[in-house]
CSV table of C-alpha atoms in Angstrom, one decimal:
chain,number,residue,atom,x,y,z
A,1,UNK,CA,38.1,94.7,265.3
A,2,UNK,CA,34.8,95.4,267.0
A,3,UNK,CA,34.8,93.9,270.4
A,4,UNK,CA,32.6,93.4,273.4
A,5,UNK,CA,34.5,92.7,276.7
A,6,UNK,CA,33.3,91.3,280.0
A,7,UNK,CA,35.1,90.1,283.1
A,8,UNK,CA,34.7,86.3,283.1
A,9,UNK,CA,34.3,86.1,286.9
A,10,UNK,CA,33.2,84.3,288.8
A,11,UNK,CA,31.4,87.2,290.5
A,12,UNK,CA,30.3,86.0,293.9
A,13,UNK,CA,27.6,87.8,295.9
A,14,UNK,CA,25.6,86.9,299.0
A,15,UNK,CA,21.9,86.2,298.6
A,16,UNK,CA,19.9,89.5,298.9
A,17,UNK,CA,22.8,91.7,297.7
A,18,UNK,CA,23.0,93.7,294.5
A,19,UNK,CA,25.0,92.1,291.7
A,20,UNK,CA,26.7,94.4,289.2
A,21,UNK,CA,27.8,93.1,285.9
A,22,UNK,CA,29.7,95.3,283.4
A,23,UNK,CA,30.4,95.2,279.7
A,24,UNK,CA,32.5,97.5,277.5
A,25,UNK,CA,32.3,97.8,273.8
A,26,UNK,CA,34.7,99.3,271.2
A,27,UNK,CA,32.3,100.4,268.4
A,28,UNK,CA,31.3,104.0,269.3
A,29,UNK,CA,28.4,103.9,266.9
A,30,UNK,CA,26.7,100.9,268.5
A,31,UNK,CA,23.1,101.5,269.1
A,32,UNK,CA,21.4,98.4,270.6
A,33,UNK,CA,22.5,96.5,273.7
A,34,UNK,CA,21.3,93.2,275.1
A,35,UNK,CA,21.8,91.1,278.2
A,36,UNK,CA,21.3,87.3,278.0
A,37,UNK,CA,21.3,84.9,280.9
A,38,UNK,CA,22.6,81.4,280.3
A,39,UNK,CA,22.3,78.6,282.8
A,40,UNK,CA,24.9,75.8,282.5
A,41,UNK,CA,24.1,73.4,279.6
A,42,UNK,CA,21.2,75.6,278.4
A,43,UNK,CA,20.6,78.2,275.7
A,44,UNK,CA,21.0,81.9,276.2
A,45,UNK,CA,17.8,83.7,277.3
A,46,UNK,CA,17.2,87.4,276.5
A,47,UNK,CA,16.5,89.3,279.8
A,48,UNK,CA,17.1,92.9,279.0
A,49,UNK,CA,17.5,95.2,276.0
A,50,UNK,CA,18.3,98.9,275.9
A,51,UNK,CA,18.4,101.3,272.9
A,52,UNK,CA,19.0,104.7,274.3
A,53,UNK,CA,21.2,106.3,276.9
A,54,UNK,CA,20.2,106.0,280.6
A,55,UNK,CA,18.6,103.3,282.6
A,56,UNK,CA,15.9,100.7,282.0
A,57,UNK,CA,14.3,98.8,284.8
A,58,UNK,CA,12.4,95.5,284.6
A,59,UNK,CA,11.6,93.9,288.0
A,60,UNK,CA,14.8,93.2,289.8
A,61,UNK,CA,16.9,94.0,286.8
A,62,UNK,CA,18.2,97.4,285.7
A,63,UNK,CA,20.3,98.0,282.6
A,64,UNK,CA,22.4,101.1,282.5
A,65,UNK,CA,23.9,102.5,279.3
A,66,UNK,CA,26.7,105.1,279.1
A,67,UNK,CA,27.5,105.8,275.5
A,68,UNK,CA,30.1,108.4,276.3
A,69,UNK,CA,32.1,105.9,278.2
A,70,UNK,CA,31.1,103.0,276.0
A,71,UNK,CA,29.9,100.6,278.7
A,72,UNK,CA,26.7,99.0,279.7
A,73,UNK,CA,25.8,97.5,283.1
A,74,UNK,CA,23.3,95.1,284.5
A,75,UNK,CA,22.3,95.4,288.1
A,76,UNK,CA,20.4,92.6,289.8
A,77,UNK,CA,18.7,93.6,293.0
A,78,UNK,CA,17.9,91.2,295.8
A,79,UNK,CA,20.0,88.5,294.2
A,80,UNK,CA,18.7,84.9,294.5
A,81,UNK,CA,20.6,81.6,294.1
A,82,UNK,CA,18.4,81.0,291.0
A,83,UNK,CA,20.2,84.0,289.5
A,84,UNK,CA,23.4,82.0,289.4
A,85,UNK,CA,24.3,81.8,285.7
A,86,UNK,CA,26.5,83.2,283.0
A,87,UNK,CA,25.4,86.7,281.8
A,88,UNK,CA,26.2,87.5,278.2
A,89,UNK,CA,26.4,91.1,276.9
A,90,UNK,CA,25.6,91.6,273.2
A,91,UNK,CA,25.9,94.7,271.0
A,92,UNK,CA,24.6,95.6,267.6
A,93,UNK,CA,27.2,97.5,265.7
A,94,UNK,CA,26.5,100.6,263.7
A,95,UNK,CA,26.5,100.3,259.9
A,96,UNK,CA,26.8,96.5,260.1
A,97,UNK,CA,24.6,94.0,258.3
A,98,UNK,CA,21.1,93.7,259.6
A,99,UNK,CA,20.7,92.2,263.0
A,100,UNK,CA,24.3,91.1,263.5
A,101,UNK,CA,25.1,91.0,267.2
A,102,UNK,CA,28.6,90.8,268.8
A,103,UNK,CA,28.7,88.9,272.0
A,104,UNK,CA,31.0,89.1,275.0
A,105,UNK,CA,32.4,85.9,276.5
A,106,UNK,CA,30.1,86.3,279.6
A,107,UNK,CA,30.4,86.8,283.3
A,108,UNK,CA,29.7,83.9,285.6
A,109,UNK,CA,27.6,85.0,288.6
A,110,UNK,CA,27.4,82.9,291.8
A,111,UNK,CA,24.9,83.9,294.4
A,112,UNK,CA,25.7,82.4,297.7
A,113,UNK,CA,22.8,81.3,300.0
B,1,UNK,CA,13.0,78.3,273.3
B,2,UNK,CA,10.8,80.7,271.1
B,3,UNK,CA,9.3,77.8,269.1
B,4,UNK,CA,12.7,76.7,267.8
B,5,UNK,CA,13.8,73.1,267.6
B,6,UNK,CA,17.2,71.8,266.7
B,7,UNK,CA,18.2,68.4,265.6
B,8,UNK,CA,20.0,66.4,266.5
B,9,UNK,CA,20.6,67.6,270.0
B,10,UNK,CA,23.8,65.6,270.4
B,11,UNK,CA,26.1,64.1,267.7
B,12,UNK,CA,29.4,62.4,267.7
B,13,UNK,CA,31.1,62.0,264.4
B,14,UNK,CA,34.5,61.4,262.9
B,15,UNK,CA,36.9,63.7,261.1
B,16,UNK,CA,36.2,64.1,257.4
B,17,UNK,CA,32.5,63.1,257.8
B,18,UNK,CA,29.8,65.5,256.4
B,19,UNK,CA,27.4,66.7,259.1
B,20,UNK,CA,24.1,68.6,258.7
B,21,UNK,CA,22.4,70.3,261.6
B,22,UNK,CA,18.8,71.4,261.3
B,23,UNK,CA,17.0,74.4,262.8
B,24,UNK,CA,13.2,74.4,262.6
B,25,UNK,CA,10.8,77.1,263.5
B,26,UNK,CA,7.0,77.1,263.3
B,27,UNK,CA,6.1,80.9,263.2
B,28,UNK,CA,7.4,81.9,259.7
B,29,UNK,CA,10.0,84.3,261.2
B,30,UNK,CA,12.2,85.9,258.5
B,31,UNK,CA,15.5,86.1,260.2
B,32,UNK,CA,17.5,83.0,261.3
B,33,UNK,CA,21.0,82.6,262.6
B,34,UNK,CA,23.6,79.9,263.3
B,35,UNK,CA,26.1,80.5,266.1
B,36,UNK,CA,28.8,78.3,267.7
B,37,UNK,CA,29.8,78.7,271.4
B,38,UNK,CA,33.2,77.8,272.7
B,39,UNK,CA,34.9,78.4,276.0
B,40,UNK,CA,36.8,81.6,275.9
B,41,UNK,CA,35.2,82.8,272.6
B,42,UNK,CA,31.6,83.2,273.5
B,43,UNK,CA,28.9,83.1,270.9
B,44,UNK,CA,30.2,83.6,267.3
B,45,UNK,CA,28.0,84.1,264.2
B,46,UNK,CA,28.6,81.5,261.5
B,47,UNK,CA,25.9,82.3,258.9
B,48,UNK,CA,22.5,84.0,258.9
B,49,UNK,CA,19.5,84.2,256.7
B,50,UNK,CA,17.1,87.0,256.0
B,51,UNK,CA,14.7,85.0,253.9
B,52,UNK,CA,14.2,81.9,251.7
B,53,UNK,CA,17.4,81.4,249.7
B,54,UNK,CA,18.9,84.6,251.1
B,55,UNK,CA,21.9,83.9,253.3
B,56,UNK,CA,25.1,85.6,254.2
B,57,UNK,CA,28.4,84.8,256.1
B,58,UNK,CA,29.1,85.6,259.6
B,59,UNK,CA,32.3,86.0,261.6
B,60,UNK,CA,33.4,82.3,261.4
B,61,UNK,CA,31.9,80.9,258.2
B,62,UNK,CA,35.0,79.0,256.9
B,63,UNK,CA,34.2,75.2,256.7
B,64,UNK,CA,30.4,75.8,257.0
B,65,UNK,CA,27.6,76.2,254.4
B,66,UNK,CA,23.9,76.8,254.9
B,67,UNK,CA,20.7,76.5,253.0
B,68,UNK,CA,17.2,77.8,253.5
B,69,UNK,CA,14.8,76.4,250.9
B,70,UNK,CA,11.8,76.8,253.2
B,71,UNK,CA,11.0,79.6,255.7
B,72,UNK,CA,10.8,77.2,258.6
B,73,UNK,CA,14.1,75.3,258.1
B,74,UNK,CA,17.7,76.6,258.2
B,75,UNK,CA,20.3,73.9,257.7
B,76,UNK,CA,24.0,74.1,258.7
B,77,UNK,CA,26.4,71.8,256.9
B,78,UNK,CA,29.9,70.9,257.8
B,79,UNK,CA,31.2,69.5,254.5
B,80,UNK,CA,34.1,67.6,256.1
B,81,UNK,CA,34.1,67.9,259.8
B,82,UNK,CA,37.3,68.7,261.7
B,83,UNK,CA,38.1,68.5,265.4
B,84,UNK,CA,38.2,72.3,265.6
B,85,UNK,CA,34.4,72.2,264.8
B,86,UNK,CA,33.7,70.4,268.0
B,87,UNK,CA,31.4,72.9,269.7
B,88,UNK,CA,27.8,73.7,270.8
B,89,UNK,CA,25.8,75.1,267.9
B,90,UNK,CA,22.8,77.4,268.5
B,91,UNK,CA,20.2,78.5,266.1
B,92,UNK,CA,18.5,81.8,266.8
B,93,UNK,CA,15.6,83.8,265.3
B,94,UNK,CA,14.5,87.4,265.3
B,95,UNK,CA,10.7,87.7,265.9
B,96,UNK,CA,10.3,91.4,264.8
B,97,UNK,CA,10.6,92.3,261.1
B,98,UNK,CA,11.2,96.0,261.3
B,99,UNK,CA,12.1,98.5,264.0
B,100,UNK,CA,14.6,98.4,266.8
B,101,UNK,CA,13.3,95.1,268.2
B,102,UNK,CA,14.4,93.3,265.0
B,103,UNK,CA,17.8,93.0,266.7
B,104,UNK,CA,16.4,90.9,269.5
B,105,UNK,CA,17.4,87.3,269.0
B,106,UNK,CA,15.9,84.2,270.6
B,107,UNK,CA,17.8,81.0,270.8
B,108,UNK,CA,17.0,77.3,270.3
B,109,UNK,CA,18.1,74.6,272.7
B,110,UNK,CA,21.4,73.9,270.9
B,111,UNK,CA,23.2,70.9,269.4
B,112,UNK,CA,26.4,69.5,271.0
B,113,UNK,CA,28.7,68.3,268.3
B,114,UNK,CA,31.8,66.3,268.9
B,115,UNK,CA,34.2,65.5,266.1
B,116,UNK,CA,36.7,62.8,266.9
């Protein structure tokens, strides 16, 4: 069973701090990794994607991929109350049908003012 | 919402009733998907489509069927709704056709379905 696992949280951080969200995956051949943000009652919104080992930065967001250890992380710098949401990790498996993503259950982030 | 609309946005129905949910997109994107989202389970793929009349099953396809007779519309049908199908249903699209970005999926606003 291919799985993507996340701590459900809530992860509580003070405003201005760095929030660190983690995701582990079981399929060693996975090649594409995505982070979605989902506000309560809304649809998931793609915020980061990463295809190769290492880090990718976009504004206050940094995605880190470690294929050897099979985990991907999302760092949010200078966290704001507006970052409070559930963050979903998604993984594209190797050899699977085109475009199929496997989602984790999400981590709830609460940024305290 | 990446130019995706879903209808209806909310629906309450009774067990045993057929239900059809519609996903509509205006940009002729090839790939479309139906997911359901439930507490503790996250997003799970029901069915997907890679073109008109080309569909395939996802992880939780039992009790669901789909049709895509036009590029812009992807329909999800619950032939005989059950209480276990109470959920939030999301449609998604891939904008890219080839290359690594074809895996990026963008979601519609969702349909909240309650089966009594």
